[in-house]
Coordinates of C-alpha atoms and ligand atoms in Angstrom, one line a residue:
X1 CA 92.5 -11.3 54.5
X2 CA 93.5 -9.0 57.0
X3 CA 90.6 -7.1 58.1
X4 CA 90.7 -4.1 61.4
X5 CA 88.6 -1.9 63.2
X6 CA 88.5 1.6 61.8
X7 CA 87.5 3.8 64.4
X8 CA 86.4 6.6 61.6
X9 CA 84.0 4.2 60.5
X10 CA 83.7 2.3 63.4
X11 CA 83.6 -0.8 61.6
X12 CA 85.9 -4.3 61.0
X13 CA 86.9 -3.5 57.6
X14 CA 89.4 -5.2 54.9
X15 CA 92.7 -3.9 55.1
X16 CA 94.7 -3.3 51.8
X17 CA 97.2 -0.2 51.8
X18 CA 96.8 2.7 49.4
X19 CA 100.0 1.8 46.9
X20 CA 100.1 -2.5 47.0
X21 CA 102.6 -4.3 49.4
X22 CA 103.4 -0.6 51.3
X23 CA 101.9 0.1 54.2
X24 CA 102.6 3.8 55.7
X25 CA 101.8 4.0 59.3
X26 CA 102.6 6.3 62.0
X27 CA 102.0 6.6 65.6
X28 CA 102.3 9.3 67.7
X29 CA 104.8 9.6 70.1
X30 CA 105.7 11.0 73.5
X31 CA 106.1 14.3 74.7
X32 CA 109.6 13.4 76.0
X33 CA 109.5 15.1 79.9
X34 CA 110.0 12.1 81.6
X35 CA 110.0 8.1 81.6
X36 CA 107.4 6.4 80.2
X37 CA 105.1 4.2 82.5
X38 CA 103.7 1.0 81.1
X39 CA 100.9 2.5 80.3
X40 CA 103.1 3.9 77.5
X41 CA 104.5 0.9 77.2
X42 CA 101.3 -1.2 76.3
X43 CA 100.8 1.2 73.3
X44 CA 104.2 1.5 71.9
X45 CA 104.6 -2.8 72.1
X46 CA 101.1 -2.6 70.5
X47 CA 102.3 -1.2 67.8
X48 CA 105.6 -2.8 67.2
X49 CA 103.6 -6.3 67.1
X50 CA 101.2 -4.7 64.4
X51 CA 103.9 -3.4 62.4
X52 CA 105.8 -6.9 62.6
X53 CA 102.9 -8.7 62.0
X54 CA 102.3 -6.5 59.0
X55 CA 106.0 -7.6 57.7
X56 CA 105.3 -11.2 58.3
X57 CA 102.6 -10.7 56.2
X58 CA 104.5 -9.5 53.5
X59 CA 104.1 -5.1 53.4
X60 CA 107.1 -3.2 53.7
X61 CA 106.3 -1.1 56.6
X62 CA 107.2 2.6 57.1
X63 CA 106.8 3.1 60.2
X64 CA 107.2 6.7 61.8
X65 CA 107.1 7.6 65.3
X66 CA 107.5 11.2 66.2
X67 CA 109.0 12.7 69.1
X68 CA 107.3 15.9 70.8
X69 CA 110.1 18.1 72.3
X70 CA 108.7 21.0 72.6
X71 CA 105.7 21.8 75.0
X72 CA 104.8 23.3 78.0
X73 CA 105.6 20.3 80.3
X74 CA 108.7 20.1 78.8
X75 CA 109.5 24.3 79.8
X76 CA 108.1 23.5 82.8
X77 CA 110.4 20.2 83.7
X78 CA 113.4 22.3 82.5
X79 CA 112.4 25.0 85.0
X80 CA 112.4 22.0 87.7
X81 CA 115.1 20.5 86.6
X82 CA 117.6 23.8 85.4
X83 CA 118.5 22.8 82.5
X84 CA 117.5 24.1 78.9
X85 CA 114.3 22.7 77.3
X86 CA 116.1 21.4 75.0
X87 CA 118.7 19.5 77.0
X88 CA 115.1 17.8 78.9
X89 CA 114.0 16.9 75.6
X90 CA 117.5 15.0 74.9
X91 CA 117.8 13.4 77.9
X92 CA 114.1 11.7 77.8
X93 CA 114.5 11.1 74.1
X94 CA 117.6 8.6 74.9
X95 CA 115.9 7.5 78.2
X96 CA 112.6 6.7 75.7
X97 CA 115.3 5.0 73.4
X98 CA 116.8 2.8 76.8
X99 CA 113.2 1.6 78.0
X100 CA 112.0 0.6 74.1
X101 CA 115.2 -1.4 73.5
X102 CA 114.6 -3.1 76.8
X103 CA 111.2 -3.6 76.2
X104 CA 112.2 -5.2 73.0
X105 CA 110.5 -3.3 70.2
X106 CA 111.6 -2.7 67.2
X107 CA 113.1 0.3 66.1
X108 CA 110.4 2.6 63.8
X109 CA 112.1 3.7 60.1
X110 CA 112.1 7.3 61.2
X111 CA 111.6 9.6 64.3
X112 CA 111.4 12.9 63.5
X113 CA 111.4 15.6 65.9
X114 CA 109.0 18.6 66.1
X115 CA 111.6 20.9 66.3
X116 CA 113.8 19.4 63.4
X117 CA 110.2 20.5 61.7
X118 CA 108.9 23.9 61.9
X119 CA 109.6 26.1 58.7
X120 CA 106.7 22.5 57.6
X121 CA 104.6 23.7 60.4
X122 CA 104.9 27.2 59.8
X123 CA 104.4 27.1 55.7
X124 CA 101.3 24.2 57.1
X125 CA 99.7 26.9 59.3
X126 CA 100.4 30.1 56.4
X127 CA 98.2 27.9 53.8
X128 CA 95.3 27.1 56.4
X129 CA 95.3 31.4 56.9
X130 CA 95.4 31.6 53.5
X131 CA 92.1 29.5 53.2
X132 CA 90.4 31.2 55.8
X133 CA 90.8 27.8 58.3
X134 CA 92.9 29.7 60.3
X135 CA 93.0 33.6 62.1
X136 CA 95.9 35.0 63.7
X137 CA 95.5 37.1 67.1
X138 CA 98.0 38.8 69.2
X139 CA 100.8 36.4 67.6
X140 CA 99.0 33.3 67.6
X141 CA 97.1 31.3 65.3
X142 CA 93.7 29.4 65.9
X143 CA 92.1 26.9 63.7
X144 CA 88.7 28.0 62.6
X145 CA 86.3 24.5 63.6
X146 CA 83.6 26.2 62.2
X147 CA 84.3 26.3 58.6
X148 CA 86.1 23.2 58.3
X149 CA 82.7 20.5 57.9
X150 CA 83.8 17.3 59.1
X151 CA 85.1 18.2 62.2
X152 CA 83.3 15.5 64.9
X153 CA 83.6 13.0 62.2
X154 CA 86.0 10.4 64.3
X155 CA 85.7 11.1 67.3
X156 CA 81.8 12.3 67.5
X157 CA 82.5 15.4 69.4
X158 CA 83.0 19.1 68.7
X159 CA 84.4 20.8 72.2
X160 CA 86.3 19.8 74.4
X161 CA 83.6 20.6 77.2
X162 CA 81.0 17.8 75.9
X163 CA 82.3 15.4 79.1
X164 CA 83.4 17.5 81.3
X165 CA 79.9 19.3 81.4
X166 CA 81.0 23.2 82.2
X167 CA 83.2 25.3 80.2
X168 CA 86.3 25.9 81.8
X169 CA 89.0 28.7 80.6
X170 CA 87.4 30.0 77.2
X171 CA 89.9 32.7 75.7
X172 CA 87.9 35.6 74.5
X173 CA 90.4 36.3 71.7
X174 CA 88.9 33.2 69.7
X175 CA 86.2 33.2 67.6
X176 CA 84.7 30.1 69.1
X177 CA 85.2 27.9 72.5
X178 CA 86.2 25.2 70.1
X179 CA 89.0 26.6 68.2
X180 CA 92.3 25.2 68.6
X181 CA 96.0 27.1 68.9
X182 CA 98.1 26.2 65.6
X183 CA 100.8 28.6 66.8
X184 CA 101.2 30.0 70.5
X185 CA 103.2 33.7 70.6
X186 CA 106.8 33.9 72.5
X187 CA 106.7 34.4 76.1
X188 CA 109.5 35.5 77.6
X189 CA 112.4 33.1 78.1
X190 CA 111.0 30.7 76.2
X191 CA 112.2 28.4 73.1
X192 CA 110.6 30.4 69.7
X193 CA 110.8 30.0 66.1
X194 CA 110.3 33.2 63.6
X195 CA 107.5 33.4 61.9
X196 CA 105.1 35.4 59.9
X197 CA 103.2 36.4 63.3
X198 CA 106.3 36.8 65.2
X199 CA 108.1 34.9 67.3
X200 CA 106.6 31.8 68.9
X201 CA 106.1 27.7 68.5
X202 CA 104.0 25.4 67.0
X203 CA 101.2 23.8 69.3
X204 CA 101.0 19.9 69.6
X205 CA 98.1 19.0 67.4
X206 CA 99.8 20.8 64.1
X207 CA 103.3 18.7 64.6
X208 CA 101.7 15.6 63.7
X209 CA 99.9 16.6 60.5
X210 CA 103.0 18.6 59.1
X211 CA 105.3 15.4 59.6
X212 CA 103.3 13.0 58.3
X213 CA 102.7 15.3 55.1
X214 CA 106.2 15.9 55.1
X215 CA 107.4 12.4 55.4
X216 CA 104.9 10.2 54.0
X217 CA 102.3 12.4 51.9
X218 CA 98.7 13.8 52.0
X219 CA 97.1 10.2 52.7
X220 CA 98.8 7.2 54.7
X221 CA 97.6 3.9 55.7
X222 CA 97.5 3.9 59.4
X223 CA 97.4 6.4 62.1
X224 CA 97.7 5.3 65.7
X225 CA 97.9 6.3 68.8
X226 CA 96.1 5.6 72.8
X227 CA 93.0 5.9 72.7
X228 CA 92.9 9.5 74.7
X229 CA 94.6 11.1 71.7
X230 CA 91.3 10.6 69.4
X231 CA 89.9 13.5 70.9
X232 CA 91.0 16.6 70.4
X233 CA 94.5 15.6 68.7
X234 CA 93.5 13.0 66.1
X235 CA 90.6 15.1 65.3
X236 CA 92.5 18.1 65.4
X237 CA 94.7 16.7 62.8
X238 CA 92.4 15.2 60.2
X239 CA 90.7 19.3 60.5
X240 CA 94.2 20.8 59.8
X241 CA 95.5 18.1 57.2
X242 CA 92.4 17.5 55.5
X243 CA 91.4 21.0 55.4
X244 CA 94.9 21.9 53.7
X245 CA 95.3 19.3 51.0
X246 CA 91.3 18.4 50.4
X247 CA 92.6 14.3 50.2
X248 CA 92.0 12.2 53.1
X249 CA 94.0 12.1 55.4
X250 CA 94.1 8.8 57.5
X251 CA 92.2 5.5 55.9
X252 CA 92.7 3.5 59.0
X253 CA 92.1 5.1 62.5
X254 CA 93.3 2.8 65.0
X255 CA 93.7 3.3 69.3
X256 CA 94.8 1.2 72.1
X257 CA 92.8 0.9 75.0
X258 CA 94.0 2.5 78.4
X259 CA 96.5 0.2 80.9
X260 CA 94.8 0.8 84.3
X261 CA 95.8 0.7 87.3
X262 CA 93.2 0.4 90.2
X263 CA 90.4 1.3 88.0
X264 CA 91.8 4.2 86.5
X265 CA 93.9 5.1 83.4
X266 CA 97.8 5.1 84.7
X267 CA 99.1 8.6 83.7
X268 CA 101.5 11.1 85.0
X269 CA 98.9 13.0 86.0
X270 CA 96.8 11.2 88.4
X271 CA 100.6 10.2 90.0
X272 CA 99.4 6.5 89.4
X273 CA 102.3 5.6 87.2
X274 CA 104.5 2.5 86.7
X275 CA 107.9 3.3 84.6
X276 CA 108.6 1.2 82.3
X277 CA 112.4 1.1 83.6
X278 CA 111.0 0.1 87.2
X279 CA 108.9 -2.7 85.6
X280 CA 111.3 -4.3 83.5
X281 CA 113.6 -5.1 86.5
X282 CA 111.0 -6.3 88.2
X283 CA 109.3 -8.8 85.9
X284 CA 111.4 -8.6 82.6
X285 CA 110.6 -7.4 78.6
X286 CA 109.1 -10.9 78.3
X287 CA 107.1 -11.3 80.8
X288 CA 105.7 -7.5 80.4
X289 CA 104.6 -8.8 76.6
X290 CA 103.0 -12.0 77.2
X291 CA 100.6 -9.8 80.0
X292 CA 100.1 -7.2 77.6
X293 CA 99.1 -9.3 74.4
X294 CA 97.0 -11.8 76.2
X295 CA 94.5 -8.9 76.2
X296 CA 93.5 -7.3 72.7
X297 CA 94.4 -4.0 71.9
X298 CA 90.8 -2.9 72.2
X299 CA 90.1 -3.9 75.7
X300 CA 91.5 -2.0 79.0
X301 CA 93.8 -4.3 81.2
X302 CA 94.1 -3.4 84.8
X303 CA 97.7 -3.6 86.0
X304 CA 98.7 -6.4 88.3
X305 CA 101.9 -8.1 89.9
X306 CA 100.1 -11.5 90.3
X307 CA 98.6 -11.1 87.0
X308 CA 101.9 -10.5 84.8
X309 CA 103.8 -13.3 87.0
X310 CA 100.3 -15.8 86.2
X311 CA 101.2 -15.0 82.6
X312 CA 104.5 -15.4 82.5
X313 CA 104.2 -18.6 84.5
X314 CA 102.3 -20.0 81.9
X315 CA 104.4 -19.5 79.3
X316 CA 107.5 -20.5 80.8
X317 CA 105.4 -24.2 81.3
X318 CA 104.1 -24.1 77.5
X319 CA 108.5 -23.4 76.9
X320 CA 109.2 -26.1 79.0
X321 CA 106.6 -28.9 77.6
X322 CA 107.7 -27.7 73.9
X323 CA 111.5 -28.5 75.2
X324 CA 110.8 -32.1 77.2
X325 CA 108.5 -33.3 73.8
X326 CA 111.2 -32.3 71.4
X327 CA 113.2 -34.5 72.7
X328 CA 113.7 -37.4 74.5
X329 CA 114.1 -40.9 72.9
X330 CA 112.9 -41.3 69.5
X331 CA 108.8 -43.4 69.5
X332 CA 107.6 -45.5 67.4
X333 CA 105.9 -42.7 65.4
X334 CA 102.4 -43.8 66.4
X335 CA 100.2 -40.3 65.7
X336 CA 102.4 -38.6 63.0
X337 CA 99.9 -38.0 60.7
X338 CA 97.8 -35.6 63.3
X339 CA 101.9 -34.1 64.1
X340 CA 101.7 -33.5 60.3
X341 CA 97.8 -31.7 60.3
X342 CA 99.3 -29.4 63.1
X343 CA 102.4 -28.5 61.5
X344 CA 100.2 -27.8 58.2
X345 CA 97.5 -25.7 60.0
X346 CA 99.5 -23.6 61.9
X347 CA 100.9 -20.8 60.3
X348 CA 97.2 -20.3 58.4
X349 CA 95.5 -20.6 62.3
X350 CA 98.3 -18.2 63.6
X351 CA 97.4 -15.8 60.5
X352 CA 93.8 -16.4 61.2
X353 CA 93.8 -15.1 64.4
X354 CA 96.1 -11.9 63.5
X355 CA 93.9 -11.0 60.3
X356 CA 91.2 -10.5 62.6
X357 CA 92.1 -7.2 64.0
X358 CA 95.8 -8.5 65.2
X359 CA 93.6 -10.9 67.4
X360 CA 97.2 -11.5 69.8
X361 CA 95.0 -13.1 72.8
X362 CA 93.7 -15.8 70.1
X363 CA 96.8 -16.3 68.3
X364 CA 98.3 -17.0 71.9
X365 CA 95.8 -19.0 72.8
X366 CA 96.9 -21.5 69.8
X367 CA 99.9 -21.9 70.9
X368 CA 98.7 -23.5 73.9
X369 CA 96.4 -25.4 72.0
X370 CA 99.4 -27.1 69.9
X371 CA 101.4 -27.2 72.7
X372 CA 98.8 -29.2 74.5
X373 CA 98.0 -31.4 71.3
X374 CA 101.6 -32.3 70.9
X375 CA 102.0 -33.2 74.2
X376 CA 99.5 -35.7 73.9
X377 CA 100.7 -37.3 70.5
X378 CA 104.1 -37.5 71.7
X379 CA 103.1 -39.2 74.9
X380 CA 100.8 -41.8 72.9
X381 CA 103.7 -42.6 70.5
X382 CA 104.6 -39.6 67.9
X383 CA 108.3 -39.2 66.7
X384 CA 110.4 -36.8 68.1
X385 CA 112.0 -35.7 65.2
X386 CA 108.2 -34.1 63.7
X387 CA 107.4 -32.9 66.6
X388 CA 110.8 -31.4 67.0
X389 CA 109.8 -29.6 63.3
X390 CA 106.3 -28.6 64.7
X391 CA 107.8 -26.8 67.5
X392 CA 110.1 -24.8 65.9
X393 CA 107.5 -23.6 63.2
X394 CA 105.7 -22.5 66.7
X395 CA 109.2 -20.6 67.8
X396 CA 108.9 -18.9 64.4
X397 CA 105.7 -17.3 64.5
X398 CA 106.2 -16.5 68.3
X399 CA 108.9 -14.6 67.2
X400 CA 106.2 -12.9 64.6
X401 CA 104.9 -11.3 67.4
X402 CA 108.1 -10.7 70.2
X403 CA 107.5 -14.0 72.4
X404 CA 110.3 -16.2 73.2
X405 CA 109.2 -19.7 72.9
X406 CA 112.9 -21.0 73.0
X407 CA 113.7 -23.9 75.1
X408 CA 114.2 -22.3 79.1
X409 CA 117.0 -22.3 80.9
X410 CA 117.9 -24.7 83.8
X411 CA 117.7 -21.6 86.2
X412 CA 114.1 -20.7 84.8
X413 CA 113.5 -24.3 85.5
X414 CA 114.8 -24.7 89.1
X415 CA 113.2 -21.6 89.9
X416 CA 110.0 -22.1 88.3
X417 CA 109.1 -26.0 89.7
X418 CA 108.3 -26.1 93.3
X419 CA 107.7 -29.5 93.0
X420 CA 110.6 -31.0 91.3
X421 CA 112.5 -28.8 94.2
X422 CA 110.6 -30.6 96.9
X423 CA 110.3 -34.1 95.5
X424 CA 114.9 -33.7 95.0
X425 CA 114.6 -32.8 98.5
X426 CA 112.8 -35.5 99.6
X427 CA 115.1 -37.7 97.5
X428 CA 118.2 -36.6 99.3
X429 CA 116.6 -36.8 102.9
X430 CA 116.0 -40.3 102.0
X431 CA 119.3 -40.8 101.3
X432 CA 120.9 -39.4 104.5
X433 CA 118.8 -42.0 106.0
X434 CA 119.7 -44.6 104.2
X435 CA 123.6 -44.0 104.8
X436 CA 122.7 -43.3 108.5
X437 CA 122.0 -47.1 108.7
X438 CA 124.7 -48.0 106.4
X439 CA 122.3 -49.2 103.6
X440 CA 124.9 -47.7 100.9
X441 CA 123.2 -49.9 98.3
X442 CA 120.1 -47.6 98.6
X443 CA 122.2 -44.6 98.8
X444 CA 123.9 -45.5 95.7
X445 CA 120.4 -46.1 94.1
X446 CA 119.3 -42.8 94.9
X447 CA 122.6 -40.9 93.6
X448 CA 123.1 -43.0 90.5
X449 CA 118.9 -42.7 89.8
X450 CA 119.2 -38.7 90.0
X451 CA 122.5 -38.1 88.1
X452 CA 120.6 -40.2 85.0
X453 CA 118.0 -38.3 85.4
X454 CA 120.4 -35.3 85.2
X455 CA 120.7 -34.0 88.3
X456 CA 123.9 -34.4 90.6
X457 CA 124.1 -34.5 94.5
X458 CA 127.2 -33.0 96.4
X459 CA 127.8 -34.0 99.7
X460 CA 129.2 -30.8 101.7
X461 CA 131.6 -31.1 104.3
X462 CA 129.4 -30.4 107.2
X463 CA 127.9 -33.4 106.0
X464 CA 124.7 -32.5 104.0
X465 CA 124.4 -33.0 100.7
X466 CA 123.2 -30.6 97.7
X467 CA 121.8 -31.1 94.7
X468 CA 122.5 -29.5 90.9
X469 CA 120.5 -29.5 87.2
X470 CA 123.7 -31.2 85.3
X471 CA 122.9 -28.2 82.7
X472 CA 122.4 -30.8 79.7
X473 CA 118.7 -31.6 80.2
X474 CA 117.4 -27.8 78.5
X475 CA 120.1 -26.5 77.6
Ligands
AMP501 P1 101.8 10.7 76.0 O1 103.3 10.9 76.1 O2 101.1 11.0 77.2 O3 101.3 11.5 74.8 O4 101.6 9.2 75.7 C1 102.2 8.5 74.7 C2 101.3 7.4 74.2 O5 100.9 6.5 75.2 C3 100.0 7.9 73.6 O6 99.7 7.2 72.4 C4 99.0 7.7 74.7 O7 97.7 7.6 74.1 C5 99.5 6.4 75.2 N1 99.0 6.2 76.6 C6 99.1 7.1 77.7 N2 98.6 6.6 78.8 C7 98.2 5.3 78.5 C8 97.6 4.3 79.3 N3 97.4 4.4 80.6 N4 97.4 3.1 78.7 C9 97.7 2.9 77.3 N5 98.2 3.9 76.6 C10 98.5 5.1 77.1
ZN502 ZN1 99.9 13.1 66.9

């Protein structure tokens, strides 16, 4: 039973979707000005591992991601920049595209873009006037919080001033401090849309709750997002989507905690950022994932080099145990009853530890367990061949979630075992010696010992010798 934290609640609760076996979800996306840092990143894997876990699990998924591409950063960048906003808004739209794919994730099943939306904005905004939600002035619109009675109900606060203490900025044209702009009024030179106030565009917060009512209906499963968006935009949306159609809007509120770097959230805005592009080349998609889901969703990680290469160190040894046990000359099969209660228990531990609030850190965590456990049978005696079968059940369900537990390659190995590296250098100094005082019989020993161990030495012309993986022993 899959059960996860509803932050409109604020409780664990079961998890069944409104029409059985379909699960409607959508996550906000980015306001596409400029590349995403891994901060970004953390949320948008996040989410692809949910939604994959939720297929795994059986649901058809729609997943929808929007696109923000229009917004005041975005005039602003395309001031900086020169080009048109629109031309910003396509260029970090296929940059977005570029980091995701090399990230890994999945694509969503539909990405709509808020300006591909607006006559749904537009008619969403006329029908919240029309109910006395909303008041136009001077060309723009404003949500009335006042009249619209749950507003504080997810996120537990009315204004946006309740942190930061004083009041900062309060237009005198609105009725109250915490009224909200539905739809802003042309300025000059800017992008703008007709509508019954005049020319102007839509504000973020009303983008969100016109596509989702547009794509997926008045009520969907799952609404995501970082957990800074819960206050004001999530709870700017339930006010104008609930207050339109008088259904609920959301019936599981899910965020991901921040990605910080040195104590504070990583964002554009503090000029702490990451990009995702930067990071990839620098430690790679799977290394990036196995950092990322060794921490639940829930809890804020602190960026660090050593701590992603830790992470991916260990799972490159958990690869390479799963590939020396797998094969290897067949045993006499002592222990293959407990190889058979692991292969058995595995997918229901994996789903265990998922059901409980995509638990990824735990469901991790069991594959080091098995990995462990079958290293021990095999050495006391198990047969290759189940464990073999054991280990690619594990491959399977890493896949469930975007981790490669394939068998490494030999240049993963070489680079990743100091050790072997030293004791092969030893091994050839040793034999330099022994042919320096013509004992060929222990320089054969040593050449013929490595190459059936799979590793072959080339003596170079000046003399020294090398050594190679024979590329059989992984591969
Ligand atoms: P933005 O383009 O800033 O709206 O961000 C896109 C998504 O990334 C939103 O869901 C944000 O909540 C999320 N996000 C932004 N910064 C961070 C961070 N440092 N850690 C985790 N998620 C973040
Ligand atoms: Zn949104």
């Amino acid at each position: 039973m899959l059960r996860l934290t509803n932050n409109l609640t604020r409780q664990k609760e079961e998890f069944q979707p409104l029409e059985p076996g379909k699960v409607k979800m959508y996550v906000c996306g980015p306001t596409v000005y400029g590349l995403l840092h891994i901060g970004n990143g953390r949320t948008f894997m996040f989410w692809d591992v949910a939604r994959r876990y939720l297929e795994h699990r059986g649901y058809e998924v729609m997943y929808v991601q929007n696109f923000t591409d229009i917004d005041d950063k975005i005039i602003n960048r395309a001031a900086e920049e020169g080009i048109s906003a629109a031309d910003v808004a396509e260029k970090y739209t296929l940059a977005y595209f570029e980091d995701m794919d090399g990230l890994g994730l999945r694509r969503a099943t539909h990405y709509p873009r808020a300006t591909d939306h607006v006559e749904h904005m537009v008619a969403h905004i006329q029908g919240l006037v029309d109910k006395g939600l909303a008041y136009p002035v001077d060309g723009d619109v404003y949500y009335r919080v006042a009249r619209f009675e749950g507003y504080g109900k997810l996120s537990g606060r009315k204004t946006e001033d309740n942190e930061a203490g004083a009041r900062v900025d309060v237009d005198k044209r609105k009725e109250d401090a915490s009224d909200f702009a539905l739809w802003k009024a042309a300025k000059p030179g800017e992008p703008a849309w007709e509508s019954p106030w005049g020319k102007g565009r839509p504000g973020w917060h009303i983008e969100c709750s016109a596509m989702v009512r547009d794509l997926m209906g008045d009520t969907i499963d799952i609404h995501a997002g970082g957990v800074d968006l819960k206050f004001p935009h999530h709870e700017n949306e339930i006010a104008q989507s609930e207050g339109l159609t008088e259904q609920p809007f959301v019936r599981f509120w899910m965020h991901t905690a921040f990605l910080n770097f040195e104590l504070v959230k990583m964002s554009k805005s503090v000029g702490n950022i990451k990009t995702v592009r930067d990071m990839l080349q620098a430690f790679g998609a799977q290394a990036l994932r196995i950092f990322f889901l060794q921490t639940h969703y829930s809890q804020e990680l602190t960026f660090s080099e050593e701590a992603i290469k830790a992470a991916e160190a260990g799972w490159l040894k958990l690869r390479k145990t799963l590939a020396r046990i797998e094969q290897g000359p067949e045993a006499l099969g002592t222990g293959d009853d407990e190889v058979r209660a692991l292969q058995a228990g595995l997918v229901e531990a994996f789903n265990t530890a998922m059901d409980d609030d995509f638990n990824t850190p735990a469901a991790i965590a069991q594959f080091f367990e098995t990995g462990d456990a079958l290293r021990r049978l095999r050495a006391k005696g198990a047969s290759a061949v189940l464990v073999a079968d054991v280990v690619a059940r594990m491959r399977e369900l890493a896949d469930v979630v975007g981790l490669d537990l394939s068998a490494p390659d030999v240049a993963d190995v070489e680079l990743g075992d100091e050790l072997t590296t030293g004791l092969l250098d030893t091994l050839v100094s040793i034999r330099a010696e022994a042919k320096a005082t013509k004992n060929w019989a222990l320089a054969d020993k040593v050449r013929n010992d490595l190459k059936a161990l799979g590793v072959q030495l080339v003596d170079q012309k000046d003399g020294s010798t090398s050594w190679e993986i024979i590329p059989r022993v992984l591969a």
